[in-house]
Coordinates of C-alpha atoms in Angstrom, one line a residue:
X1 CA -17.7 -15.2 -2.0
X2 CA -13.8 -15.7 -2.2
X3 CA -12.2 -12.1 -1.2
X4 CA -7.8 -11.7 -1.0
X5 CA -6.3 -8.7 0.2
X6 CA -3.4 -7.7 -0.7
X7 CA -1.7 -5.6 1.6
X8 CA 2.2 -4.1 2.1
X9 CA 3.6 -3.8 6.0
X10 CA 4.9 0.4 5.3
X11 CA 6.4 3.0 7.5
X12 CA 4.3 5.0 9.7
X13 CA 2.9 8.4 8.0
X14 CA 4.5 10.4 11.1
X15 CA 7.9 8.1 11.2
X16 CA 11.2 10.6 10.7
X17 CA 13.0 9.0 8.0
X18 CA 17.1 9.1 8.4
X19 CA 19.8 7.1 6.1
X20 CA 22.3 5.1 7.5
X21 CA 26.1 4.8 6.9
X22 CA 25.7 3.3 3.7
X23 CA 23.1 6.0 2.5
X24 CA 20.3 3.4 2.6
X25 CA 17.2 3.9 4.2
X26 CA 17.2 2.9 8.2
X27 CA 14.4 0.8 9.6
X28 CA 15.7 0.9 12.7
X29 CA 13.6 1.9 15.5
X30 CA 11.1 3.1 13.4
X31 CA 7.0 2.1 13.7
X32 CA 5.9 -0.1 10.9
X33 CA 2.1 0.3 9.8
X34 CA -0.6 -1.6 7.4
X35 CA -0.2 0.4 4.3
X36 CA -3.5 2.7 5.1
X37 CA -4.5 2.3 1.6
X38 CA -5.0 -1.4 2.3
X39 CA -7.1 -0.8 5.2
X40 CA -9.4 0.6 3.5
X41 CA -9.4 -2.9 1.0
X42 CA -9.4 -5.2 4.1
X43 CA -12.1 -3.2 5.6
X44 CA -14.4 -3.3 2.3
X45 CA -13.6 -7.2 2.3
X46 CA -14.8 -7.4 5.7
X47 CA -18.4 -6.0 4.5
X48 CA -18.7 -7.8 1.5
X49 CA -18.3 -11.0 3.1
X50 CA -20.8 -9.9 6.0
X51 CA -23.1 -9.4 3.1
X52 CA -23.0 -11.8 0.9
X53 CA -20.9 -14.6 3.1
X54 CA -17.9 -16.3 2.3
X55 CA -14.0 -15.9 3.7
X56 CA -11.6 -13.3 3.5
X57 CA -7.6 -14.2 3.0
X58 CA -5.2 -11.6 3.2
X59 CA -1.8 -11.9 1.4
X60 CA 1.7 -10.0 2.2
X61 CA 5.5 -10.7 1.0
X62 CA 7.9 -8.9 3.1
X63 CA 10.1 -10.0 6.2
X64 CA 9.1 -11.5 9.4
X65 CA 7.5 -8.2 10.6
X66 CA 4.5 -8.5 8.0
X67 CA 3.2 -10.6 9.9
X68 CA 2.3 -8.0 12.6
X69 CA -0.5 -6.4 9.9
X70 CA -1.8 -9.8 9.1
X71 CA -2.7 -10.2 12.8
X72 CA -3.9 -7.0 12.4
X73 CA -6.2 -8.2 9.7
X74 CA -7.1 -11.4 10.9
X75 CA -8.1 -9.3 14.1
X76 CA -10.5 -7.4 11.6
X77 CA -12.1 -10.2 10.7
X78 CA -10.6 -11.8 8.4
X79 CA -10.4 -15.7 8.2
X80 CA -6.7 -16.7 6.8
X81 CA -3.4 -14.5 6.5
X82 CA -0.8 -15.8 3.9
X83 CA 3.1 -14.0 4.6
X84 CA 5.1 -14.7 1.5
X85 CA 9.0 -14.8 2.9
X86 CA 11.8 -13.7 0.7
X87 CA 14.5 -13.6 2.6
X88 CA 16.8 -14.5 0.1
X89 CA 15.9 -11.4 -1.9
X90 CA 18.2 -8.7 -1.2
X91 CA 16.2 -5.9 -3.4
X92 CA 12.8 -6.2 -4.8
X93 CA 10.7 -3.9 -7.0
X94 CA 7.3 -3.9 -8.5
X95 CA 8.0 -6.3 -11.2
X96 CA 9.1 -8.3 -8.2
X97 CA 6.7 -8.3 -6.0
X98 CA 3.8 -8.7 -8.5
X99 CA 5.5 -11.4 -9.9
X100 CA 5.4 -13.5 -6.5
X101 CA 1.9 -12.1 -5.8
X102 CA 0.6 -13.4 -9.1
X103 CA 2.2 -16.6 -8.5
X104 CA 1.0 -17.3 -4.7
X105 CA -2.7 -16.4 -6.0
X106 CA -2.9 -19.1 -8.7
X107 CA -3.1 -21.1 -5.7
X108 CA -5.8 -19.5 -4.1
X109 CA -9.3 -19.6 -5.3
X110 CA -11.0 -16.5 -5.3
X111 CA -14.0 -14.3 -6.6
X112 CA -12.4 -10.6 -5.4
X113 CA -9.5 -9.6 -5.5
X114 CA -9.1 -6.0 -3.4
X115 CA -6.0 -3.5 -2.5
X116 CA -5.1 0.1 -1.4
X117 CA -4.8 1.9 -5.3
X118 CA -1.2 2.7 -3.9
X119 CA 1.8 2.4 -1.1
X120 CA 2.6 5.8 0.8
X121 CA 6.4 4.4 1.2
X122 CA 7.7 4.3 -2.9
X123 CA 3.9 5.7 -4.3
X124 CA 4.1 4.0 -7.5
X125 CA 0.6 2.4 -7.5
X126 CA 1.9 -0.7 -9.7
X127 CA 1.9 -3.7 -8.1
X128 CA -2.4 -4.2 -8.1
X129 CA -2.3 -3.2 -11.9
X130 CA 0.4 -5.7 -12.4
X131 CA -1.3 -8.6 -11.0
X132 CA -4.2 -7.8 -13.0
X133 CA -2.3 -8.1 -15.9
X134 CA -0.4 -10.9 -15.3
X135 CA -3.4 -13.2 -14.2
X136 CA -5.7 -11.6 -17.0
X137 CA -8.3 -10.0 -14.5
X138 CA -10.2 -6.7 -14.9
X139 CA -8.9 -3.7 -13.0
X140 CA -10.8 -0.8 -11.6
X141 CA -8.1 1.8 -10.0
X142 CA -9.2 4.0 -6.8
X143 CA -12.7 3.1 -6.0
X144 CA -14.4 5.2 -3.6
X145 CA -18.1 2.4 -3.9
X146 CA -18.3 -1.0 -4.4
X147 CA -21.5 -3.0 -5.1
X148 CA -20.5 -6.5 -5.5
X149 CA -23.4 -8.7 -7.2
X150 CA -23.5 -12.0 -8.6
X151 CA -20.8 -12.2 -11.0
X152 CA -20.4 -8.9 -11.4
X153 CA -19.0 -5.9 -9.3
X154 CA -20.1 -2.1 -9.7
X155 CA -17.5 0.2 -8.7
X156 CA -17.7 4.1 -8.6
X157 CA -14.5 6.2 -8.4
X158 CA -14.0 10.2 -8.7
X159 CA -12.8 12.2 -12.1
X160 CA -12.4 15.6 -13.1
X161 CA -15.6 17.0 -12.1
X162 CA -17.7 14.3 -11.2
X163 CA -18.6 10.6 -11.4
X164 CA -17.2 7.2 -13.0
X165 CA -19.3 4.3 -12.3
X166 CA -17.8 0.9 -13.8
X167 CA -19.5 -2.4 -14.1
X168 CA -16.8 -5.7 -14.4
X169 CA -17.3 -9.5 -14.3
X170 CA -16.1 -11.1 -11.5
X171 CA -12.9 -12.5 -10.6
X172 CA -11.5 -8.6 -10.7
X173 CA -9.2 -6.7 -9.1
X174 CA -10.3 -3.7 -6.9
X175 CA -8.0 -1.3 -5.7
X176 CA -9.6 1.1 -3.0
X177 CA -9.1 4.9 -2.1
X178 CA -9.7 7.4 0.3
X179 CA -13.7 7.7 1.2
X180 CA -14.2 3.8 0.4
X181 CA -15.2 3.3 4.0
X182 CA -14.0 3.6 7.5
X183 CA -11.7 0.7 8.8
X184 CA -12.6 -0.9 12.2
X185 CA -10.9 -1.3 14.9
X186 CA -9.7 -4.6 16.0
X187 CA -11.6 -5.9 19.3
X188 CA -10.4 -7.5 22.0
X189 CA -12.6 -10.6 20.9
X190 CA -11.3 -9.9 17.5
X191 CA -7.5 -10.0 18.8
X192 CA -7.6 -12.9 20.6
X193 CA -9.3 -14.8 18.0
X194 CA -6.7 -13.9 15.2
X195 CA -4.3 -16.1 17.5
X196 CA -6.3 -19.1 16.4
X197 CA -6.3 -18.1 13.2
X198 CA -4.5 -19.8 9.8
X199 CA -1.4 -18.3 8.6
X200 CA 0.6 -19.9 5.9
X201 CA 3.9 -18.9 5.4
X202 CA 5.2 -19.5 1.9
X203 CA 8.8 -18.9 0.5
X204 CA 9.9 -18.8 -3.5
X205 CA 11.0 -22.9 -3.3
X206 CA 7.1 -23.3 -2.3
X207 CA 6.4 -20.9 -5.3
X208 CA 8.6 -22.6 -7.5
X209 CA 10.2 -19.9 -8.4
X210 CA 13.9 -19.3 -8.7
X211 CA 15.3 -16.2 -7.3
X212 CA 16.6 -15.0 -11.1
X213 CA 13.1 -15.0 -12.3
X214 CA 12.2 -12.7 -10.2
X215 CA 15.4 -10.0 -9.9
X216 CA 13.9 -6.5 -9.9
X217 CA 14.1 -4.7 -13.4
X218 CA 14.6 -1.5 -10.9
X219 CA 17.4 -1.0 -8.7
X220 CA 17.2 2.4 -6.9
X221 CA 21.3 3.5 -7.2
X222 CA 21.1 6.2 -4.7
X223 CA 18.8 8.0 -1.4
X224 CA 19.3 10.8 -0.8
X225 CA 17.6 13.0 1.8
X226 CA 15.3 16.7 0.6
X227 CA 17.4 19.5 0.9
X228 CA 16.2 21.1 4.6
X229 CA 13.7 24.2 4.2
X230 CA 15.4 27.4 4.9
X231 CA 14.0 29.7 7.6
X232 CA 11.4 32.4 6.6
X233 CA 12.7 35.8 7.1
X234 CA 10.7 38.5 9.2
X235 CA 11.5 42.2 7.8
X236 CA 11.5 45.3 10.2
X237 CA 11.3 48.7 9.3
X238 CA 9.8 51.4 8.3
X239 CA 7.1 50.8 5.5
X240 CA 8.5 51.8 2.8
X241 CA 12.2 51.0 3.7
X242 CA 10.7 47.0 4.6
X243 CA 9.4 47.0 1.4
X244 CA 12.4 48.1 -0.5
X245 CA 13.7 45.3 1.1
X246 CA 11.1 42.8 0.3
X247 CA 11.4 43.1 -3.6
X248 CA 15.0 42.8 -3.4
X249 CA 14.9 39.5 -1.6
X250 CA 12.2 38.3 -3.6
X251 CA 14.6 39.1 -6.6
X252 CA 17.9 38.3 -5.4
X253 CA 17.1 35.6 -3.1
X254 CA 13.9 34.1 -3.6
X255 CA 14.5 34.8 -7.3
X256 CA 10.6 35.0 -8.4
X257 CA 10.6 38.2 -10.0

């Protein structure tokens, strides 16, 4: 069994986020995470290949960082870390990014291809579901089970009030959720043994790909920060007078009645 990950290098859940002077997001000094999301998918890779054998490669385009959670991964378990570099690309978006993705895979053989359903930094839950499409695979979205079988996978995921179990042929893409499993956490053994490792670095000139084919279709045009929650109010007083009080913030302030 053939199993790629595809996972994004995203900003820790707790980091603070601040804009710099040109009103674009600052990395500086702040902690940089495996997408939790794709945890989950490396994790369920791990336990597929320790059932049914085989290798597990995990894939990630971004900067020189990335290759922090593919250490990470490969520390895991798995066998082989490709870090796709695009240095050259000053913005990138979904379209992007999938594009690259779909590109770098048609080089790798594979049975299973897995990934968190979505990123917690932009949330847009494309880039899997882009993939799919562009290499012609079937897609089931937020799996919380995954029985893989010969040349087929059975994967269970939550709806309104119950169940959705969904039986595809294999190669498909998986993309996991919440509740899929618990990831591991890398051992000693495990770290030391990820040095040792494979990881191929690949750029768009090893793609063959030109940096206009792949231009985003999206550019964001401004960031802006959420306006700063105001301070709740406590109200003193008599009963009756607080209340009085209450209703006429509620109308004039709050404006909800």
């Amino acid at each position: 069994m053939k199993i790629v990950v595809l996972a994004k290098q995203t900003f820790d859940t707790e980091a603070k986020i601040t804009l710099d002077s040109q009103e674009k997001i600052n990395r500086e000094g702040v902690n940089l995470i495996m997408n939790p999301y794709d945890e989950f998918a490396v994790e369920e890779a791990l336990r597929v290949k320790e059932k049914h054998g085989g290798k597990v490669t995990v894939v990630s385009l971004g900067e020189a960082k990335a290759q922090d959670i593919l250490r990470q991964a490969l520390a895991m378990g798995a066998d082989k870390a490709v870090h796709i570099v695009v240095d050259e690309l000053e913005e990138t978006d979904e379209y992007t990014t999938a594009t690259i993705l779909a590109k770098a895979l048609s080089g790798i053989e594979y049975d299973l291809i897995l990934a968190g359903w979505r990123a917690i930094d932009d949330g847009s839950a494309q880039v899997a579901g882009r993939v799919a499409e562009i290499l012609g695979l079937p897609m089931v979205n937020m799996v919380i089970k995954l029985e893989v079988e010969t040349g087929k996978a059975v994967a269970s995921r939550e709806i309104e009030g119950g169940y959705e179990v969904l039986e595809v042929p294999l190669p498909a893409v998986v993309t996991a959720q919440k509740g899929l499993n618990e990831p591991r956490y890398p051992t000693m053994k495990g770290i030391m043994q990820a040095k040792k490792k494979p990881m191929q670095k690949l750029t768009l000139a090893d793609l063959s790909l030109a940096t206009q084919e792949v231009a985003p279709k999206v550019r964001a045009r401004k960031y802006f920060l959420p306006t700063p929650r105001v301070q709740g109010k406590i109200i003193t007083g008599e009963p009756a007078e607080a209340a009085a009080t209450l209703v006429r913030l509620l109308r004039e302030e709050a404006k909800v009645i």
